[in-house]
DNA sequence: GGATGCCCTTA
DNA sequence: GTAAGGGCATCCG
């Protein structure tokens, strides 16, 4: 069967231009769109189609312009950087031997439509390659659609139905109803793909919908009726023609010989090194290497088109797996023997809950070689479930393996499994590798680290989703109810894929010594430590919180009554929308702040700004503060007490924040209020049990100290060496007076500058923070940099590093990739620059406290009271603070040792200082 | 019931 | 101006 590939050149050029960063070659010529198109073409040529064409729009009007003068009228003019890439693109296409079609007076879409049908009728297999969904209307036998950018492929009515909810022959009607903003074709207001598909399912066709329009209820029905008159025109505009007169027929479109010399020149000129290598080395056509300069920070496009790192992958790593359900003793013995013989094995547990502190074990899976894995069901209890091996006996049989520190184990987010197994009596040792953390260390800032994403990205493998076996939403069933065959496919795959991912990710880490050490020396040792901190949990005085809730309720009610009185009517104080209408429409108060979407904001800043003109804003702020405390904290925390332990157990997410910080959820114990008086009271409910105390140890000004270390600025280093109040010292420098004469206001301004520096601020932000003019803020900043030139140089160095390498690093070598550092969108770019400034400081602080946690945990390990209980437990981490619960008698030893361990967790050019406090509750200890 | 917008809490 | 998680309203399916 001969094949014809029809490439929608214009569509790809535009999409690649917008999807890729503004790459340039050595001469500074823009190459981003070109790069995307060239890789797309090489992908197609790899399939060696016999016939191929690259179709582009000719200049000049077409029949659609005649039909509808506004057609495509709101398209912005082509950017110069894109226009400059068209000629080179045509040269490369020609040199590749691909026929180019450019038909005057006919849009590329119609050329493609006509050729596709002619070819299909002539018996060719046609593939239309485009980023434009409108082409779905052409899908039929022998005509398939492929989008190399999204990686999607539609070759049948069924695929169209799956994507759009209608048949291919209904696509035109669907598009007519939806309209097309890009082409300036207005559809039915508020009618998107879902609504349009629903109507077409009901009425069969556009004509059916038009005829039945009167029966459609609601606002959307009105919208439909308002649009009725233009729907027939829409249909003409969105229909791709299949009968235009063309000079060429499919037979004229044979792929020609490529001009290697011309290609060599072009590739070299535009810096397409990988393509060049393929020309010279004769490597597989279409290969795209991940290491190609520019691609690493190119991000999405290449990864989506052809998963970049899949190239050169051992085929065994992307093949389907063979999975075994272990239901008998001999099978179990077999697998235990395999695990014993393996250097390292992957494991995964299945449970009936996402909360590792409540989950019951339902099954275990293991893998020792790619493609081979087993699932041992232990707790499937649906009616008719096959007999399973007894859970406790299986765990006993596995115990020697799981608890052997010399037996290396591998998982994906294994902290969860460590919890589950510990709660079933197995304390796993030798947990050596975690694919989530491998990915986190390798590509923080550019990738997700969940298994499904990793499998797709690194193996080109589409995993079975949890929803596929257990359903979703209200209909979701617990894993114990999932049929064992389905469970095996899902669960064994998890272990299998984990092992395969490790085979791909591990060598990448080994190749980068600094990343490897972040992974080996910081992240992996932290896993069991975090598991212990989470398992320890914190004791909460639920009664105290309930009292506070009641008190807050009373005050909220009072505020609500006052607000109703002031407004002259009742309204929902929680609704920004109603508030907006009331304050800005009815009461005509000025809307001084806008939300990101452009609506008037009712946030604190906006309300403060109008608080002198009306009493209501102040009352709303009062209500908001109280409501936040109650709903988020005093009501919620008592609900989160684990019934088994009587304590609250947060989850720390180790791959959560791109800078390397931890995040905390369920509940988040890293944002417990402290600034306001009533908020701080919540901390009195974080208590120590009788005979124990809470001890809080926090790093003082750690990020500024890191800034001093990184910038090596003499004045800053000196201030820290002398142990000065850093904000006061900054004020003294900036305002040119002795420390003792710095006013409270000057110190406040200096503090704002110091914080602003850590966040990569500009004059605008500082002005806002201090409530001063931009010019004045700029003067402060200039003054600051004149006193601390080392800091100014460091900031510029960091930006430059981010631009050159596409990433920045912490003191310990952790990297954060900055995808948007070359964005042509100035605000995105500025944002990436601020992140670049902040990440080394925030990230180094995160590295330091992580190292400290491992050391402190190790020190605490054998500290026990006479009764054998731990003398002290690490119970919380809040970015620069560690909280412990300790025997009263052990507190002095803890205070002697822990702050020192924390301070010694890094050797910087300035001392690290750790403050500590002790109390019956967290508020007192702080 | 799920996604999104807005607002607010922390370091 | 950096980094997070989460509650409530609202819109849509």
mmCIF file of N, CA and C in Angstrom, chain A residues 93 225 238 262 415 419 446 781 802:
data_model
loop_
_atom_site.group_PDB
_atom_site.id
_atom_site.type_symbol
_atom_site.label_atom_id
_atom_site.label_comp_id
_atom_site.label_asym_id
_atom_site.label_seq_id
_atom_site.Cartn_x
_atom_site.Cartn_y
_atom_site.Cartn_z
ATOM 1 N N UNK A 93 12.656 22.386 3.268
ATOM 2 C CA UNK A 93 11.663 21.446 2.743
ATOM 3 C C UNK A 93 12.083 20.974 1.354
ATOM 4 N N UNK A 225 -30.765 30.826 19.433
ATOM 5 C CA UNK A 225 -31.744 31.481 18.552
ATOM 6 C C UNK A 225 -31.185 32.796 18.003
ATOM 7 N N UNK A 238 -16.484 26.872 7.518
ATOM 8 C CA UNK A 238 -15.668 25.848 8.189
ATOM 9 C C UNK A 238 -15.545 24.564 7.380
ATOM 10 N N UNK A 262 23.029 20.622 0.379
ATOM 11 C CA UNK A 262 22.207 21.788 0.726
ATOM 12 C C UNK A 262 21.738 21.692 2.171
ATOM 13 N N UNK A 415 7.752 6.618 50.086
ATOM 14 C CA UNK A 415 7.412 7.008 51.460
ATOM 15 C C UNK A 415 6.010 6.519 51.824
ATOM 16 N N UNK A 419 5.090 3.808 54.915
ATOM 17 C CA UNK A 419 4.064 4.002 55.949
ATOM 18 C C UNK A 419 3.140 2.792 56.048
ATOM 19 N N UNK A 446 10.688 21.652 35.212
ATOM 20 C CA UNK A 446 10.193 21.434 33.852
ATOM 21 C C UNK A 446 9.283 20.225 33.728
ATOM 22 N N UNK A 781 16.770 51.433 46.035
ATOM 23 C CA UNK A 781 17.446 50.265 45.456
ATOM 24 C C UNK A 781 18.844 50.664 44.962
ATOM 25 N N UNK A 802 21.226 31.869 34.337
ATOM 26 C CA UNK A 802 19.933 31.303 33.941
ATOM 27 C C UNK A 802 19.761 31.397 32.428
#
